[in-house]
Amino acid sequence: MRIAVVGGGIGGLCLAHGLRKAGVDVAVYERDLSRTDRLQGYRVHINPHGAAALRECLPAANWARFEESAGHGGNGFGFLTEQLKPLLLLDPEVEQHYSASRITLRQVLLDGLDVQFGKRFERYEQNGDITLHFEDGTTASCDVLVGADGIRSRVRGQYLPHAGTEAVGVTAIAGKLFLDENDWVPRELVVRANSIVPTGRAGMFLAAHDGLGVTDVQDDLLFDNARPYLMWAYAAADLTVHDGLDLQREVLRRISRWSPELNRIVAATPAETISEWRIRSSKPIERWQPTNVTLLGDAIHAMTPMRGIGANIALRDAQLLARCIAEGGDAIARYEAEMYDYGFAAVRDSLRAARQFADGSPIARTVFKTVLRTASAVPALKRAMFAGQGD
């Protein structure tokens, strides 16, 4: 069986490794021109489920390099007011969480794979087997096609044209404050991730990412991305960005009555690290009839970043699909039956979290703060409410 994976992101590359481990013939086609094209992005939270998928699919040497190059997460989570008053603090997870550079993780995943770069997928044809057509005029054939080509998936566009994503009415502005140059940042904002719950219809998320913590990781994995930094993201439903808008100044205007420390963090952030994005989420669709074309990750169940689980769900897809193909039989049907359930459940959960985070009414926020304070005072309630937080 010949498997073609269109897309060399986290999920597609993890799948390719899992299939290679199982002795399956797999080819990966990536639109980037080289392995060093995608040298940007924040770090990504890898939870225990995502880590288990990587450990299962990757060769032992690649997994070891991932562990060496990833920082450690799982130091707890806090809900704070806009004046940094604690509403609820959650204890660190017992299981290991990782803070992985997207840049470095991609290099770890590319290591050992013969990815064909510069292959921008155009369309496919089915005549028994599948013929792939690329924009450079070349073709390739396979028995099973996996679309792992992200939120604007061309494979999905042809295979499930009624699927896709839609705007959720939330826009975010985010930036990086490098901690090795700013040792004044309050400790409570560095030792754990925090969600700011203000009275107004907006929210802010902050998470510190440590350095690699090692000095002998190969230089080709670093790409000047080893510095510790505090990532912040401000999101609101009434936030409109346009050409010429000073993103930093807009956030400062909106949080001017928040704590001085939060204002200082935004003001001290290098302007070149600040960016915006309009958050989108997959549209709900009915189940489809399985064929020899399938999808994984953002190509089928793109979700908002408010739960921080998108990459982990893509890794779960890769682990499950590799297992199903290795076992044979109606592999795609088994994969899609399970993936549809957990994938779109994660989409719904993430969408609900985004709307609560950025567009809750003042009354709803008052109720939410009361619930958080109550949970903080009642340990049993806290454990019940936040079991599996971060998964």
PDB file of N, CA and C in Angstrom, residues 11-23 26 28 54 56-59 62 107-113 322:
ATOM      1  N   GLY A  11       1.189  17.159  12.380  1.00  0.00           N
ATOM      2  CA  GLY A  11       0.424  15.935  12.252  1.00  0.00           C
ATOM      3  C   GLY A  11       0.881  15.071  11.096  1.00  0.00           C
ATOM      4  N   GLY A  12       1.108  15.672   9.931  1.00  0.00           N
ATOM      5  CA  GLY A  12       1.508  14.896   8.764  1.00  0.00           C
ATOM      6  C   GLY A  12       2.850  14.219   8.942  1.00  0.00           C
ATOM      7  N   LEU A  13       3.818  14.921   9.539  1.00  0.00           N
ATOM      8  CA  LEU A  13       5.138  14.336   9.740  1.00  0.00           C
ATOM      9  C   LEU A  13       5.117  13.241  10.794  1.00  0.00           C
ATOM     10  N   CYS A  14       4.336  13.441  11.858  1.00  0.00           N
ATOM     11  CA  CYS A  14       4.211  12.396  12.876  1.00  0.00           C
ATOM     12  C   CYS A  14       3.599  11.144  12.267  1.00  0.00           C
ATOM     13  N   LEU A  15       2.574  11.318  11.433  1.00  0.00           N
ATOM     14  CA  LEU A  15       1.961  10.176  10.753  1.00  0.00           C
ATOM     15  C   LEU A  15       2.977   9.448   9.890  1.00  0.00           C
ATOM     16  N   ALA A  16       3.776  10.202   9.123  1.00  0.00           N
ATOM     17  CA  ALA A  16       4.759   9.571   8.247  1.00  0.00           C
ATOM     18  C   ALA A  16       5.736   8.709   9.038  1.00  0.00           C
ATOM     19  N   HIS A  17       6.189   9.212  10.191  1.00  0.00           N
ATOM     20  CA  HIS A  17       7.081   8.406  11.026  1.00  0.00           C
ATOM     21  C   HIS A  17       6.380   7.150  11.525  1.00  0.00           C
ATOM     22  N   GLY A  18       5.123   7.279  11.959  1.00  0.00           N
ATOM     23  CA  GLY A  18       4.396   6.118  12.451  1.00  0.00           C
ATOM     24  C   GLY A  18       4.213   5.068  11.373  1.00  0.00           C
ATOM     25  N   LEU A  19       3.925   5.502  10.150  1.00  0.00           N
ATOM     26  CA  LEU A  19       3.758   4.556   9.049  1.00  0.00           C
ATOM     27  C   LEU A  19       5.076   3.889   8.682  1.00  0.00           C
ATOM     28  N   ARG A  20       6.154   4.666   8.684  1.00  0.00           N
ATOM     29  CA  ARG A  20       7.464   4.082   8.389  1.00  0.00           C
ATOM     30  C   ARG A  20       7.830   3.027   9.422  1.00  0.00           C
ATOM     31  N   LYS A  21       7.531   3.300  10.687  1.00  0.00           N
ATOM     32  CA  LYS A  21       7.799   2.316  11.736  1.00  0.00           C
ATOM     33  C   LYS A  21       7.073   1.008  11.465  1.00  0.00           C
ATOM     34  N   ALA A  22       5.854   1.137  10.897  1.00  0.00           N
ATOM     35  CA  ALA A  22       5.030  -0.044  10.624  1.00  0.00           C
ATOM     36  C   ALA A  22       5.372  -0.700   9.288  1.00  0.00           C
ATOM     37  N   GLY A  23       6.371  -0.175   8.579  1.00  0.00           N
ATOM     38  CA  GLY A  23       6.779  -0.761   7.317  1.00  0.00           C
ATOM     39  C   GLY A  23       5.893  -0.386   6.144  1.00  0.00           C
ATOM     40  N   VAL A  26       5.342   5.333   2.470  1.00  0.00           N
ATOM     41  CA  VAL A  26       4.713   6.643   2.635  1.00  0.00           C
ATOM     42  C   VAL A  26       5.579   7.723   2.007  1.00  0.00           C
ATOM     43  N   VAL A  28       5.738  12.099   1.601  1.00  0.00           N
ATOM     44  CA  VAL A  28       5.223  13.370   2.115  1.00  0.00           C
ATOM     45  C   VAL A  28       5.523  14.468   1.103  1.00  0.00           C
ATOM     46  N   LEU A  54       3.808  11.170  19.981  1.00  0.00           N
ATOM     47  CA  LEU A  54       5.164  11.361  19.478  1.00  0.00           C
ATOM     48  C   LEU A  54       6.070  10.201  19.876  1.00  0.00           C
ATOM     49  N   GLU A  56       5.278   7.152  20.507  1.00  0.00           N
ATOM     50  CA  GLU A  56       4.921   5.929  19.789  1.00  0.00           C
ATOM     51  C   GLU A  56       5.346   5.980  18.323  1.00  0.00           C
ATOM     52  N   CYS A  57       5.196   7.125  17.678  1.00  0.00           N
ATOM     53  CA  CYS A  57       5.424   7.213  16.244  1.00  0.00           C
ATOM     54  C   CYS A  57       6.877   7.483  15.867  1.00  0.00           C
ATOM     55  N   LEU A  58       7.588   8.260  16.668  1.00  0.00           N
ATOM     56  CA  LEU A  58       8.938   8.670  16.293  1.00  0.00           C
ATOM     57  C   LEU A  58       9.970   7.581  16.558  1.00  0.00           C
ATOM     58  N   PRO A  59      11.032   7.536  15.769  1.00  0.00           N
ATOM     59  CA  PRO A  59      12.180   6.697  16.128  1.00  0.00           C
ATOM     60  C   PRO A  59      12.741   7.153  17.471  1.00  0.00           C
ATOM     61  N   ASN A  62      14.776  10.398  17.505  1.00  0.00           N
ATOM     62  CA  ASN A  62      13.993  11.625  17.330  1.00  0.00           C
ATOM     63  C   ASN A  62      13.265  11.998  18.616  1.00  0.00           C
ATOM     64  N   GLN A 107      11.749  20.571  12.935  1.00  0.00           N
ATOM     65  CA  GLN A 107      13.039  20.020  12.518  1.00  0.00           C
ATOM     66  C   GLN A 107      13.229  18.598  13.064  1.00  0.00           C
ATOM     67  N   VAL A 108      12.806  18.362  14.290  1.00  0.00           N
ATOM     68  CA  VAL A 108      12.886  17.009  14.862  1.00  0.00           C
ATOM     69  C   VAL A 108      12.029  16.050  14.047  1.00  0.00           C
ATOM     70  N   LEU A 109      10.837  16.500  13.653  1.00  0.00           N
ATOM     71  CA  LEU A 109       9.936  15.638  12.887  1.00  0.00           C
ATOM     72  C   LEU A 109      10.433  15.411  11.461  1.00  0.00           C
ATOM     73  N   LEU A 110      11.120  16.377  10.883  1.00  0.00           N
ATOM     74  CA  LEU A 110      11.641  16.213   9.524  1.00  0.00           C
ATOM     75  C   LEU A 110      12.841  15.266   9.483  1.00  0.00           C
ATOM     76  N   ASP A 111      13.565  15.170  10.588  1.00  0.00           N
ATOM     77  CA  ASP A 111      14.787  14.373  10.616  1.00  0.00           C
ATOM     78  C   ASP A 111      14.487  12.907  10.285  1.00  0.00           C
ATOM     79  N   GLY A 112      15.118  12.404   9.241  1.00  0.00           N
ATOM     80  CA  GLY A 112      14.956  11.013   8.861  1.00  0.00           C
ATOM     81  C   GLY A 112      13.887  10.760   7.813  1.00  0.00           C
ATOM     82  N   LEU A 113      13.119  11.792   7.454  1.00  0.00           N
ATOM     83  CA  LEU A 113      12.082  11.647   6.430  1.00  0.00           C
ATOM     84  C   LEU A 113      12.557  12.265   5.115  1.00  0.00           C
ATOM     85  N   ALA A 322      -2.069   5.904  11.921  1.00  0.00           N
ATOM     86  CA  ALA A 322      -0.948   4.985  11.705  1.00  0.00           C
ATOM     87  C   ALA A 322      -1.279   3.601  12.242  1.00  0.00           C
TER      88      ALA A 322
END
